[in-house]
mmCIF file of C-alpha atoms and ligand atoms in Angstrom:
data_model
loop_
_atom_site.group_PDB
_atom_site.id
_atom_site.type_symbol
_atom_site.label_atom_id
_atom_site.label_comp_id
_atom_site.label_asym_id
_atom_site.label_seq_id
_atom_site.Cartn_x
_atom_site.Cartn_y
_atom_site.Cartn_z
ATOM 1 C CA MET Y 1 24.586 -4.001 24.706
ATOM 2 C CA ALA Y 2 22.057 -6.807 24.323
ATOM 3 C CA THR Y 3 23.279 -9.628 22.084
ATOM 4 C CA ASP Y 4 20.893 -12.560 22.101
ATOM 5 C CA GLN Y 5 17.230 -12.704 21.167
ATOM 6 C CA ALA Y 6 15.945 -12.872 24.734
ATOM 7 C CA ALA Y 7 17.961 -9.810 25.769
ATOM 8 C CA LEU Y 8 16.757 -7.867 22.730
ATOM 9 C CA LEU Y 9 13.165 -8.762 23.489
ATOM 10 C CA GLU Y 10 13.723 -7.417 26.981
ATOM 11 C CA ALA Y 11 15.059 -4.179 25.456
ATOM 12 C CA ALA Y 12 11.916 -3.995 23.319
ATOM 13 C CA ARG Y 13 9.717 -4.528 26.366
ATOM 14 C CA ARG Y 14 11.457 -1.805 28.304
ATOM 15 C CA HIS Y 15 12.199 0.803 25.660
ATOM 16 C CA LEU Y 16 10.097 0.577 22.524
ATOM 17 C CA TYR Y 17 6.957 2.629 22.493
ATOM 18 C CA PRO Y 18 4.265 -0.057 22.855
ATOM 19 C CA ASN Y 19 2.014 0.888 19.950
ATOM 20 C CA TYR Y 20 2.549 -2.372 18.019
ATOM 21 C CA ARG Y 21 1.984 -6.053 18.765
ATOM 22 C CA GLN Y 22 5.119 -7.839 17.514
ATOM 23 C CA PRO Y 23 5.557 -11.582 18.090
ATOM 24 C CA PRO Y 24 8.370 -12.683 20.431
ATOM 25 C CA PHE Y 25 11.272 -13.097 18.025
ATOM 26 C CA VAL Y 26 13.701 -10.754 16.272
ATOM 27 C CA LEU Y 27 14.246 -10.985 12.522
ATOM 28 C CA SER Y 28 17.850 -10.796 11.425
ATOM 29 C CA HIS Y 29 18.169 -11.480 7.702
ATOM 30 C CA GLY Y 30 16.335 -12.600 4.597
ATOM 31 C CA ARG Y 31 16.842 -14.139 1.183
ATOM 32 C CA GLY Y 32 14.224 -14.316 -1.537
ATOM 33 C CA LEU Y 33 10.904 -15.310 0.045
ATOM 34 C CA HIS Y 34 12.386 -16.240 3.431
ATOM 35 C CA VAL Y 35 13.425 -14.391 6.576
ATOM 36 C CA TRP Y 36 15.223 -15.798 9.620
ATOM 37 C CA ASP Y 37 15.109 -14.850 13.283
ATOM 38 C CA LEU Y 38 18.101 -14.566 15.589
ATOM 39 C CA GLU Y 39 17.660 -18.154 16.736
ATOM 40 C CA GLY Y 40 17.838 -19.432 13.173
ATOM 41 C CA ARG Y 41 14.122 -20.131 12.633
ATOM 42 C CA ARG Y 42 13.018 -19.655 9.037
ATOM 43 C CA TYR Y 43 9.738 -18.051 7.950
ATOM 44 C CA LEU Y 44 8.060 -17.958 4.539
ATOM 45 C CA ASP Y 45 7.231 -14.297 3.971
ATOM 46 C CA LEU Y 46 3.888 -14.053 2.205
ATOM 47 C CA CYS Y 47 3.164 -10.554 3.538
ATOM 48 C CA ALA Y 48 6.256 -8.674 2.256
ATOM 49 C CA GLY Y 49 6.103 -6.144 5.091
ATOM 50 C CA ILE Y 50 2.547 -5.238 4.030
ATOM 51 C CA ALA Y 51 3.041 -5.237 0.271
ATOM 52 C CA VAL Y 52 6.424 -3.516 0.432
ATOM 53 C CA SER Y 53 9.232 -5.979 -0.365
ATOM 54 C CA THR Y 54 8.402 -6.153 -4.074
ATOM 55 C CA LEU Y 55 11.610 -8.016 -4.956
ATOM 56 C CA GLY Y 56 11.689 -10.173 -1.837
ATOM 57 C CA HIS Y 57 14.727 -10.063 0.440
ATOM 58 C CA GLY Y 58 18.316 -9.542 -0.654
ATOM 59 C CA HIS Y 59 17.558 -9.177 -4.364
ATOM 60 C CA PRO Y 60 20.995 -8.647 -5.930
ATOM 61 C CA ARG Y 61 19.883 -5.806 -8.230
ATOM 62 C CA LEU Y 62 18.331 -3.887 -5.359
ATOM 63 C CA THR Y 63 21.140 -4.461 -2.858
ATOM 64 C CA ARG Y 64 23.739 -3.494 -5.464
ATOM 65 C CA ALA Y 65 21.854 -0.318 -6.418
ATOM 66 C CA ILE Y 66 21.584 0.708 -2.750
ATOM 67 C CA ALA Y 67 25.222 -0.106 -1.946
ATOM 68 C CA GLU Y 68 26.579 1.678 -5.006
ATOM 69 C CA GLN Y 69 24.441 4.745 -4.412
ATOM 70 C CA ALA Y 70 25.356 4.817 -0.710
ATOM 71 C CA GLY Y 71 29.003 5.007 -1.707
ATOM 72 C CA LYS Y 72 28.344 7.752 -4.216
ATOM 73 C CA LEU Y 73 25.794 10.166 -2.770
ATOM 74 C CA ILE Y 74 23.116 9.663 -0.116
ATOM 75 C CA HIS Y 75 21.604 13.052 0.433
ATOM 76 C CA VAL Y 76 21.677 16.572 -0.986
ATOM 77 C CA SER Y 77 18.155 17.955 -0.178
ATOM 78 C CA ASN Y 78 15.827 19.439 -2.745
ATOM 79 C CA TYR Y 79 17.959 22.539 -3.049
ATOM 80 C CA PHE Y 80 19.697 20.489 -5.751
ATOM 81 C CA PHE Y 81 18.869 17.946 -8.444
ATOM 82 C CA ASN Y 82 20.285 14.454 -8.173
ATOM 83 C CA GLU Y 83 20.660 11.917 -10.965
ATOM 84 C CA PRO Y 84 18.793 8.835 -9.658
ATOM 85 C CA ASN Y 85 15.826 11.015 -8.751
ATOM 86 C CA LEU Y 86 15.490 12.459 -12.244
ATOM 87 C CA ARG Y 87 15.834 9.002 -13.809
ATOM 88 C CA LEU Y 88 13.189 7.711 -11.408
ATOM 89 C CA ALA Y 89 10.822 10.572 -12.248
ATOM 90 C CA GLU Y 90 11.228 9.739 -15.940
ATOM 91 C CA ALA Y 91 10.618 6.002 -15.383
ATOM 92 C CA LEU Y 92 7.599 6.573 -13.139
ATOM 93 C CA CYS Y 93 5.941 8.942 -15.592
ATOM 94 C CA ARG Y 94 6.563 6.524 -18.461
ATOM 95 C CA LEU Y 95 5.099 3.573 -16.529
ATOM 96 C CA SER Y 96 2.169 5.475 -15.047
ATOM 97 C CA GLY Y 97 1.131 7.790 -17.875
ATOM 98 C CA PHE Y 98 1.284 10.791 -15.533
ATOM 99 C CA GLU Y 99 3.320 13.892 -16.329
ATOM 100 C CA ARG Y 100 4.531 15.102 -12.916
ATOM 101 C CA VAL Y 101 5.807 13.524 -9.735
ATOM 102 C CA PHE Y 102 6.485 14.861 -6.227
ATOM 103 C CA PHE Y 103 8.588 12.648 -3.956
ATOM 104 C CA CYS Y 104 8.202 12.088 -0.226
ATOM 105 C CA ASN Y 105 8.970 9.303 2.262
ATOM 106 C CA SER Y 106 5.795 7.370 2.984
ATOM 107 C CA GLY Y 107 2.270 6.681 1.902
ATOM 108 C CA THR Y 108 0.806 9.047 4.443
ATOM 109 C CA GLU Y 109 2.968 11.870 3.144
ATOM 110 C CA ALA Y 110 1.900 11.165 -0.429
ATOM 111 C CA ILE Y 111 -1.743 11.414 0.695
ATOM 112 C CA GLU Y 112 -1.059 14.691 2.529
ATOM 113 C CA ALA Y 113 0.592 16.095 -0.578
ATOM 114 C CA MET Y 114 -2.354 14.987 -2.713
ATOM 115 C CA LEU Y 115 -4.914 16.606 -0.391
ATOM 116 C CA LYS Y 116 -2.930 19.842 -0.348
ATOM 117 C CA LEU Y 117 -2.611 19.706 -4.136
ATOM 118 C CA ALA Y 118 -6.384 19.423 -4.524
ATOM 119 C CA ARG Y 119 -7.172 22.306 -2.183
ATOM 120 C CA ARG Y 120 -4.524 24.566 -3.589
ATOM 121 C CA HIS Y 121 -5.559 23.836 -7.187
ATOM 122 C CA PHE Y 122 -9.018 25.262 -6.570
ATOM 123 C CA PHE Y 123 -7.694 28.090 -4.385
ATOM 124 C CA ASP Y 124 -5.542 29.242 -7.295
ATOM 125 C CA ARG Y 125 -8.491 29.079 -9.666
ATOM 126 C CA GLY Y 126 -10.488 31.347 -7.377
ATOM 127 C CA GLU Y 127 -12.849 28.518 -6.326
ATOM 128 C CA ARG Y 128 -12.015 28.949 -2.664
ATOM 129 C CA GLU Y 129 -15.167 27.314 -1.384
ATOM 130 C CA ARG Y 130 -13.940 23.970 -2.751
ATOM 131 C CA HIS Y 131 -12.067 22.344 0.112
ATOM 132 C CA GLN Y 132 -14.075 19.239 1.021
ATOM 133 C CA VAL Y 133 -13.084 15.701 0.102
ATOM 134 C CA VAL Y 134 -15.486 12.846 -0.485
ATOM 135 C CA ALA Y 135 -13.814 9.661 0.772
ATOM 136 C CA PHE Y 136 -15.147 6.218 1.692
ATOM 137 C CA GLU Y 137 -16.265 4.238 4.684
ATOM 138 C CA ASN Y 138 -13.808 1.502 5.589
ATOM 139 C CA SER Y 139 -10.927 3.226 3.791
ATOM 140 C CA PHE Y 140 -7.405 3.671 5.128
ATOM 141 C CA HIS Y 141 -5.184 6.517 3.951
ATOM 142 C CA GLY Y 142 -2.664 7.000 6.747
ATOM 143 C CA ARG Y 143 -2.224 8.346 10.238
ATOM 144 C CA THR Y 144 -1.289 12.020 10.143
ATOM 145 C CA LEU Y 145 -4.196 14.345 10.837
ATOM 146 C CA GLY Y 146 -5.012 15.055 7.172
ATOM 147 C CA ALA Y 147 -4.673 11.433 6.074
ATOM 148 C CA LEU Y 148 -6.574 10.323 9.171
ATOM 149 C CA ALA Y 149 -9.414 12.737 8.409
ATOM 150 C CA VAL Y 150 -10.011 11.038 5.060
ATOM 151 C CA THR Y 151 -9.630 7.550 6.585
ATOM 152 C CA GLY Y 152 -13.087 6.037 7.059
ATOM 153 C CA GLN Y 153 -12.614 3.692 10.029
ATOM 154 C CA ALA Y 154 -13.399 4.565 13.634
ATOM 155 C CA LYS Y 155 -10.651 2.322 15.041
ATOM 156 C CA TYR Y 156 -7.995 4.603 13.525
ATOM 157 C CA ARG Y 157 -9.837 7.892 14.123
ATOM 158 C CA ASP Y 158 -11.236 7.543 17.643
ATOM 159 C CA GLY Y 159 -9.695 9.933 20.113
ATOM 160 C CA PHE Y 160 -7.845 12.053 17.555
ATOM 161 C CA GLY Y 161 -10.560 14.511 16.572
ATOM 162 C CA PRO Y 162 -11.672 16.936 15.545
ATOM 163 C CA LEU Y 163 -10.994 15.671 12.038
ATOM 164 C CA SER Y 164 -12.687 17.769 9.410
ATOM 165 C CA GLY Y 165 -13.011 18.597 5.727
ATOM 166 C CA VAL Y 166 -14.314 15.222 4.642
ATOM 167 C CA ARG Y 167 -17.521 13.312 3.959
ATOM 168 C CA HIS Y 168 -17.538 9.505 3.890
ATOM 169 C CA ALA Y 169 -19.783 7.632 1.483
ATOM 170 C CA PRO Y 170 -20.377 3.868 1.490
ATOM 171 C CA PHE Y 171 -17.750 2.173 -0.710
ATOM 172 C CA GLY Y 172 -19.345 1.066 -3.964
ATOM 173 C CA ASP Y 173 -22.405 3.324 -3.685
ATOM 174 C CA ALA Y 174 -22.267 5.765 -6.613
ATOM 175 C CA ALA Y 175 -25.673 7.252 -5.750
ATOM 176 C CA ALA Y 176 -24.387 8.189 -2.271
ATOM 177 C CA VAL Y 177 -21.330 9.845 -3.845
ATOM 178 C CA GLU Y 178 -23.614 11.799 -6.147
ATOM 179 C CA ARG Y 179 -25.579 13.037 -3.110
ATOM 180 C CA ALA Y 180 -22.352 14.097 -1.376
ATOM 181 C CA MET Y 181 -21.233 16.261 -4.315
ATOM 182 C CA THR Y 182 -22.073 19.734 -3.041
ATOM 183 C CA PRO Y 183 -20.310 22.741 -4.634
ATOM 184 C CA ASP Y 184 -17.665 22.764 -1.879
ATOM 185 C CA VAL Y 185 -16.222 19.386 -2.928
ATOM 186 C CA ALA Y 186 -12.695 19.602 -4.326
ATOM 187 C CA ALA Y 187 -12.046 15.910 -4.809
ATOM 188 C CA ILE Y 188 -13.143 12.308 -4.536
ATOM 189 C CA LEU Y 189 -10.460 10.094 -2.969
ATOM 190 C CA VAL Y 190 -10.601 6.331 -3.430
ATOM 191 C CA GLU Y 191 -8.586 3.146 -2.941
ATOM 192 C CA PRO Y 192 -9.440 0.956 -5.948
ATOM 193 C CA ILE Y 193 -8.983 -2.009 -3.600
ATOM 194 C CA GLN Y 194 -9.519 -1.150 0.056
ATOM 195 C CA GLY Y 195 -6.431 -2.741 1.596
ATOM 196 C CA GLU Y 196 -6.541 -2.318 5.373
ATOM 197 C CA GLY Y 197 -10.330 -2.337 5.180
ATOM 198 C CA GLY Y 198 -10.171 -6.019 4.186
ATOM 199 C CA VAL Y 199 -8.800 -6.229 0.617
ATOM 200 C CA THR Y 200 -12.128 -5.251 -0.903
ATOM 201 C CA PRO Y 201 -12.004 -4.457 -4.623
ATOM 202 C CA ALA Y 202 -14.338 -1.701 -5.827
ATOM 203 C CA PRO Y 203 -17.387 -3.280 -7.491
ATOM 204 C CA PRO Y 204 -17.153 -3.325 -11.306
ATOM 205 C CA GLY Y 205 -18.182 0.000 -12.794
ATOM 206 C CA PHE Y 206 -17.718 1.951 -9.552
ATOM 207 C CA ILE Y 207 -14.392 3.584 -10.469
ATOM 208 C CA PRO Y 208 -15.641 4.673 -13.927
ATOM 209 C CA ALA Y 209 -18.766 6.046 -12.188
ATOM 210 C CA LEU Y 210 -16.562 8.091 -9.839
ATOM 211 C CA ARG Y 211 -14.659 9.457 -12.841
ATOM 212 C CA GLU Y 212 -17.908 10.522 -14.455
ATOM 213 C CA ILE Y 213 -19.285 12.091 -11.253
ATOM 214 C CA ALA Y 214 -16.050 13.983 -10.559
ATOM 215 C CA ASP Y 215 -15.964 15.343 -14.117
ATOM 216 C CA ARG Y 216 -19.581 16.397 -14.085
ATOM 217 C CA HIS Y 217 -19.115 18.282 -10.797
ATOM 218 C CA GLY Y 218 -15.777 19.812 -11.756
ATOM 219 C CA ALA Y 219 -13.984 17.962 -8.933
ATOM 220 C CA LEU Y 220 -10.744 15.962 -9.017
ATOM 221 C CA LEU Y 221 -10.532 12.182 -8.829
ATOM 222 C CA LEU Y 222 -7.683 11.097 -6.555
ATOM 223 C CA ALA Y 223 -6.460 7.504 -6.297
ATOM 224 C CA ASP Y 224 -4.731 5.925 -3.325
ATOM 225 C CA GLU Y 225 -2.675 3.124 -4.898
ATOM 226 C CA ILE Y 226 -0.268 2.898 -1.991
ATOM 227 C CA GLN Y 227 -1.130 -0.752 -1.375
ATOM 228 C CA SER Y 228 -2.513 -1.739 -4.790
ATOM 229 C CA GLY Y 229 0.047 -0.015 -7.030
ATOM 230 C CA VAL Y 230 3.474 -0.835 -8.491
ATOM 231 C CA GLY Y 231 2.288 -3.914 -10.352
ATOM 232 C CA ARG Y 232 0.789 -5.870 -7.461
ATOM 233 C CA THR Y 233 -2.559 -6.464 -9.174
ATOM 234 C CA GLY Y 234 -1.037 -7.343 -12.554
ATOM 235 C CA ARG Y 235 -1.124 -3.775 -13.875
ATOM 236 C CA PHE Y 236 0.999 -0.864 -12.705
ATOM 237 C CA PHE Y 237 -2.119 0.676 -11.104
ATOM 238 C CA ALA Y 238 -5.257 -1.189 -10.023
ATOM 239 C CA PHE Y 239 -7.203 1.685 -11.622
ATOM 240 C CA GLU Y 240 -6.083 0.417 -15.030
ATOM 241 C CA HIS Y 241 -8.290 -2.677 -14.746
ATOM 242 C CA GLU Y 242 -11.257 -0.338 -15.188
ATOM 243 C CA GLY Y 243 -9.644 1.659 -17.994
ATOM 244 C CA VAL Y 244 -9.818 4.810 -15.873
ATOM 245 C CA ARG Y 245 -7.238 7.486 -15.214
ATOM 246 C CA ALA Y 246 -7.223 9.507 -11.995
ATOM 247 C CA ASP Y 247 -6.112 13.146 -11.871
ATOM 248 C CA ALA Y 248 -3.510 12.282 -9.242
ATOM 249 C CA THR Y 249 -2.337 9.099 -7.557
ATOM 250 C CA ALA Y 250 -0.430 8.352 -4.355
ATOM 251 C CA LEU Y 251 2.209 5.592 -4.327
ATOM 252 C CA ALA Y 252 4.584 4.290 -1.648
ATOM 253 C CA LYS Y 253 5.032 0.810 -0.077
ATOM 254 C CA GLY Y 254 6.254 -1.422 -2.934
ATOM 255 C CA LEU Y 255 7.921 1.417 -4.824
ATOM 256 C CA GLY Y 256 11.184 1.303 -2.868
ATOM 257 C CA GLY Y 257 11.188 -2.451 -2.283
ATOM 258 C CA GLY Y 258 11.659 -1.715 1.432
ATOM 259 C CA VAL Y 259 13.500 1.605 1.289
ATOM 260 C CA PRO Y 260 11.104 4.355 2.416
ATOM 261 C CA ILE Y 261 9.791 6.418 -0.477
ATOM 262 C CA GLY Y 262 6.442 7.901 -1.433
ATOM 263 C CA ALA Y 263 5.315 9.598 -4.601
ATOM 264 C CA LEU Y 264 2.461 11.804 -5.699
ATOM 265 C CA LEU Y 265 1.869 11.530 -9.436
ATOM 266 C CA CYS Y 266 -0.367 13.994 -11.248
ATOM 267 C CA ARG Y 267 -1.499 15.295 -14.580
ATOM 268 C CA GLU Y 268 0.150 18.292 -16.173
ATOM 269 C CA MET Y 269 -2.906 20.473 -15.487
ATOM 270 C CA LEU Y 270 -2.113 20.222 -11.752
ATOM 271 C CA SER Y 271 1.561 21.120 -12.116
ATOM 272 C CA GLY Y 272 1.038 24.734 -11.026
ATOM 273 C CA ALA Y 273 -0.880 23.975 -7.825
ATOM 274 C CA LEU Y 274 2.118 23.610 -5.524
ATOM 275 C CA PRO Y 275 4.608 26.324 -6.516
ATOM 276 C CA PRO Y 276 8.062 26.674 -4.883
ATOM 277 C CA GLY Y 277 7.720 27.167 -1.149
ATOM 278 C CA SER Y 278 4.181 25.812 -0.892
ATOM 279 C CA HIS Y 279 5.139 22.194 -0.193
ATOM 280 C CA GLY Y 280 8.300 20.142 0.240
ATOM 281 C CA SER Y 281 10.258 17.466 2.059
ATOM 282 C CA THR Y 282 13.830 17.333 3.360
ATOM 283 C CA PHE Y 283 14.378 13.677 2.497
ATOM 284 C CA GLY Y 284 11.858 13.291 -0.333
ATOM 285 C CA GLY Y 285 13.487 12.141 -3.578
ATOM 286 C CA ASN Y 286 16.884 11.619 -2.000
ATOM 287 C CA PRO Y 287 19.447 9.774 -4.152
ATOM 288 C CA LEU Y 288 19.484 6.604 -2.016
ATOM 289 C CA ALA Y 289 15.730 6.004 -2.002
ATOM 290 C CA SER Y 290 15.505 7.040 -5.646
ATOM 291 C CA ALA Y 291 18.206 4.577 -6.699
ATOM 292 C CA ALA Y 292 16.367 1.809 -4.818
ATOM 293 C CA ALA Y 293 13.025 2.640 -6.453
ATOM 294 C CA LEU Y 294 14.658 2.848 -9.863
ATOM 295 C CA ALA Y 295 16.104 -0.641 -9.373
ATOM 296 C CA VAL Y 296 12.671 -1.923 -8.327
ATOM 297 C CA LEU Y 297 11.060 -0.500 -11.470
ATOM 298 C CA GLU Y 298 13.834 -1.861 -13.687
ATOM 299 C CA VAL Y 299 13.413 -5.375 -12.279
ATOM 300 C CA LEU Y 300 9.620 -5.040 -12.434
ATOM 301 C CA GLU Y 301 9.934 -4.512 -16.166
ATOM 302 C CA SER Y 302 12.908 -6.720 -17.034
ATOM 303 C CA GLU Y 303 11.618 -9.741 -15.085
ATOM 304 C CA GLY Y 304 7.995 -9.276 -16.185
ATOM 305 C CA LEU Y 305 6.766 -9.077 -12.598
ATOM 306 C CA MET Y 306 3.430 -7.514 -13.458
ATOM 307 C CA GLU Y 307 2.525 -10.362 -15.810
ATOM 308 C CA ARG Y 308 3.736 -12.741 -13.134
ATOM 309 C CA ALA Y 309 1.497 -11.068 -10.514
ATOM 310 C CA ALA Y 310 -1.467 -11.500 -12.852
ATOM 311 C CA ARG Y 311 -0.650 -15.166 -13.597
ATOM 312 C CA LEU Y 312 0.157 -16.214 -10.032
ATOM 313 C CA GLY Y 313 -2.772 -14.117 -8.819
ATOM 314 C CA ARG Y 314 -5.120 -16.302 -10.866
ATOM 315 C CA HIS Y 315 -3.561 -19.399 -9.330
ATOM 316 C CA LEU Y 316 -3.840 -17.982 -5.801
ATOM 317 C CA ALA Y 317 -7.447 -16.906 -6.384
ATOM 318 C CA ALA Y 318 -8.375 -20.415 -7.555
ATOM 319 C CA ARG Y 319 -6.683 -22.021 -4.565
ATOM 320 C CA LEU Y 320 -8.295 -19.624 -2.082
ATOM 321 C CA ALA Y 321 -11.729 -20.052 -3.654
ATOM 322 C CA ALA Y 322 -11.357 -23.834 -3.270
ATOM 323 C CA LEU Y 323 -10.187 -23.356 0.323
ATOM 324 C CA ALA Y 324 -13.227 -21.171 1.069
ATOM 325 C CA GLU Y 325 -15.516 -23.834 -0.375
ATOM 326 C CA THR Y 326 -13.871 -26.694 1.528
ATOM 327 C CA HIS Y 327 -13.960 -24.803 4.821
ATOM 328 C CA GLU Y 328 -17.277 -23.080 4.329
ATOM 329 C CA ARG Y 329 -18.000 -23.441 8.043
ATOM 330 C CA HIS Y 330 -14.999 -21.265 8.984
ATOM 331 C CA VAL Y 331 -14.359 -19.165 5.862
ATOM 332 C CA ALA Y 332 -16.880 -16.553 4.709
ATOM 333 C CA THR Y 333 -15.206 -15.731 1.395
ATOM 334 C CA ALA Y 334 -11.929 -15.172 -0.447
ATOM 335 C CA ARG Y 335 -11.280 -12.167 -2.674
ATOM 336 C CA GLY Y 336 -8.664 -9.848 -4.119
ATOM 337 C CA VAL Y 337 -6.751 -9.157 -7.301
ATOM 338 C CA GLY Y 338 -3.327 -10.366 -8.413
ATOM 339 C CA LEU Y 339 -0.987 -10.739 -5.459
ATOM 340 C CA LEU Y 340 -3.238 -8.869 -3.045
ATOM 341 C CA GLN Y 341 -5.800 -11.330 -1.753
ATOM 342 C CA VAL Y 342 -7.565 -12.239 1.444
ATOM 343 C CA VAL Y 343 -9.310 -15.157 3.103
ATOM 344 C CA VAL Y 344 -12.136 -13.776 5.230
ATOM 345 C CA LEU Y 345 -12.799 -15.933 8.290
ATOM 346 C CA ARG Y 346 -16.229 -16.179 9.837
ATOM 347 C CA ASP Y 347 -16.804 -14.252 13.038
ATOM 348 C CA HIS Y 348 -16.523 -17.272 15.351
ATOM 349 C CA VAL Y 349 -12.915 -17.920 14.189
ATOM 350 C CA ASP Y 350 -10.111 -16.284 16.171
ATOM 351 C CA ALA Y 351 -8.295 -14.729 13.184
ATOM 352 C CA ARG Y 352 -5.391 -13.390 15.231
ATOM 353 C CA GLY Y 353 -4.946 -16.779 16.872
ATOM 354 C CA LEU Y 354 -4.890 -18.502 13.493
ATOM 355 C CA LEU Y 355 -2.342 -15.983 12.212
ATOM 356 C CA GLU Y 356 -0.153 -16.801 15.220
ATOM 357 C CA ARG Y 357 -0.399 -20.525 14.603
ATOM 358 C CA LEU Y 358 0.538 -20.022 10.967
ATOM 359 C CA ARG Y 359 3.540 -18.016 12.099
ATOM 360 C CA GLU Y 360 4.534 -20.677 14.594
ATOM 361 C CA GLY Y 361 4.461 -23.075 11.642
ATOM 362 C CA GLY Y 362 6.770 -20.745 9.715
ATOM 363 C CA VAL Y 363 4.393 -18.778 7.436
ATOM 364 C CA LEU Y 364 3.956 -15.007 7.680
ATOM 365 C CA LEU Y 365 0.682 -13.347 6.700
ATOM 366 C CA THR Y 366 -1.026 -10.201 8.011
ATOM 367 C CA LEU Y 367 -4.557 -9.350 9.093
ATOM 368 C CA ALA Y 368 -6.747 -7.053 7.012
ATOM 369 C CA GLY Y 369 -10.195 -5.860 7.983
ATOM 370 C CA GLY Y 370 -10.346 -7.756 11.285
ATOM 371 C CA GLN Y 371 -11.238 -11.261 10.048
ATOM 372 C CA GLY Y 372 -9.109 -11.276 6.870
ATOM 373 C CA LEU Y 373 -5.866 -13.245 6.422
ATOM 374 C CA ARG Y 374 -4.049 -11.233 3.779
ATOM 375 C CA PHE Y 375 -1.662 -12.598 1.173
ATOM 376 C CA SER Y 376 0.547 -9.778 -0.185
ATOM 377 C CA PRO Y 377 3.772 -11.626 -1.075
ATOM 378 C CA PRO Y 378 6.821 -10.276 -2.863
ATOM 379 C CA LEU Y 379 6.135 -10.172 -6.614
ATOM 380 C CA VAL Y 380 9.037 -12.601 -7.127
ATOM 381 C CA VAL Y 381 7.071 -15.303 -5.269
ATOM 382 C CA GLU Y 382 6.967 -18.800 -6.821
ATOM 383 C CA GLN Y 383 3.788 -20.815 -7.239
ATOM 384 C CA ALA Y 384 5.209 -23.395 -4.818
ATOM 385 C CA ASP Y 385 5.535 -20.703 -2.107
ATOM 386 C CA LEU Y 386 1.904 -19.710 -2.516
ATOM 387 C CA ASP Y 387 0.889 -23.367 -2.434
ATOM 388 C CA GLU Y 388 2.872 -23.904 0.737
ATOM 389 C CA GLY Y 389 1.080 -20.994 2.427
ATOM 390 C CA VAL Y 390 -2.364 -22.155 1.304
ATOM 391 C CA ASP Y 391 -1.605 -25.791 2.294
ATOM 392 C CA ARG Y 392 -0.566 -24.708 5.800
ATOM 393 C CA LEU Y 393 -3.715 -22.651 6.180
ATOM 394 C CA ASP Y 394 -5.774 -25.561 4.869
ATOM 395 C CA ALA Y 395 -4.242 -27.888 7.467
ATOM 396 C CA LEU Y 396 -4.957 -25.430 10.299
ATOM 397 C CA LEU Y 397 -8.560 -24.915 9.175
ATOM 398 C CA LYS Y 398 -9.048 -28.673 9.075
ATOM 399 C CA GLY Y 399 -8.038 -28.859 12.715
ATOM 400 C CA LEU Y 400 -10.487 -26.181 13.895
HETATM 401 N N1 PLP I 501 -2.913 4.304 2.013
HETATM 402 C C1 PLP I 501 -3.057 2.968 1.941
HETATM 403 C C2 PLP I 501 -4.035 2.389 0.958
HETATM 404 C C3 PLP I 501 -2.298 2.131 2.767
HETATM 405 O O1 PLP I 501 -2.467 0.801 2.701
HETATM 406 C C4 PLP I 501 -1.377 2.715 3.661
HETATM 407 C C5 PLP I 501 -0.583 1.866 4.578
HETATM 408 O O2 PLP I 501 -0.968 0.768 4.920
HETATM 409 C C6 PLP I 501 -1.242 4.105 3.691
HETATM 410 C C7 PLP I 501 -2.029 4.868 2.851
HETATM 411 C C8 PLP I 501 -0.248 4.764 4.612
HETATM 412 O O3 PLP I 501 1.039 4.503 4.165
HETATM 413 P P1 PLP I 501 2.298 4.639 5.156
HETATM 414 O O4 PLP I 501 2.122 3.637 6.238
HETATM 415 O O5 PLP I 501 3.483 4.393 4.267
HETATM 416 O O6 PLP I 501 2.302 6.036 5.661
#
């Protein structure tokens, strides 16, 4: 068996399916905001595995919850109740204001469940013509065929068609949504902040306009908060900034702090749409993932991480705005909410190259929307960590 980093990289080259573009090192462990590779190099993690590692790495509450649950009960299937899952359902409904939750294992699965919920809701009400979804250009909702159909970016869709049952409107254009609302529309699906599309917040007033349009046309309003949810923007849901409630919301990513879990939350009026046998998941809601998510939510509340995301988000926004001004020649803009923000580089800048140089200097970020360098750090990040990331980027931009 391969033991050192070089041998493992050779194993990757020979055996891993080559659908990703990993850099040439192997991560071995982490603590707080840092991760280390097998050769002992340390990296500041300001991406959190794409907005997943809510509590950073090795948080004692999360590791203890996982270890204790692993020793107690890992899996029973949904033929039976399990305790952490019921406690998690209670906590999620309390924090979110929703009444019902269905558990699955990823964001994509939560989206699939939400699309099925919408169709089946109208089917049961005898409105069988309602099966279309209005979604948005530049959105990302996942990679299975249903989630891909609602995704509004050619780079994810090309070659996988036919993808049907959806109409894409320009993000932020309420008049275009209104025009798309034919009687066959079951739901409007929206990311309040388009994450993969480039960390683009909906323009003010757009989400309330969608709520009004959906209500007037008798359609559902579905929120994808997979990237923006679980406190990242300073509120549990990004939707809350606009004072709007969706009929159902998909969560995943940050919910398990790194342990795979997805959730579909919905209002009581939708609780009959997926009766026994109509939808399910072998692993969804298993005790291990549930115990992890419960620990994440407990720490989120007890350590005030949402308030922290709001406060540090203001600091990060101010620093990135200043960076954009200083490097106007290379930076088009900076935007985002809370601890989900992006620096958008101008087209002449090699964004991937810059990301690599940052990484070589020991700072991890991810790309969003092609030219965007995305900050999505653990919510336990310190101001000094954010400053370190921005300072490194500043130094690299100076050298361009
Ligand atoms: N929806 C949004 C907004 C996302 O950002 C993602 C993942 O990046 C997904 C859905 C898909 O989630 P997953 O990769 O867990 O299936």
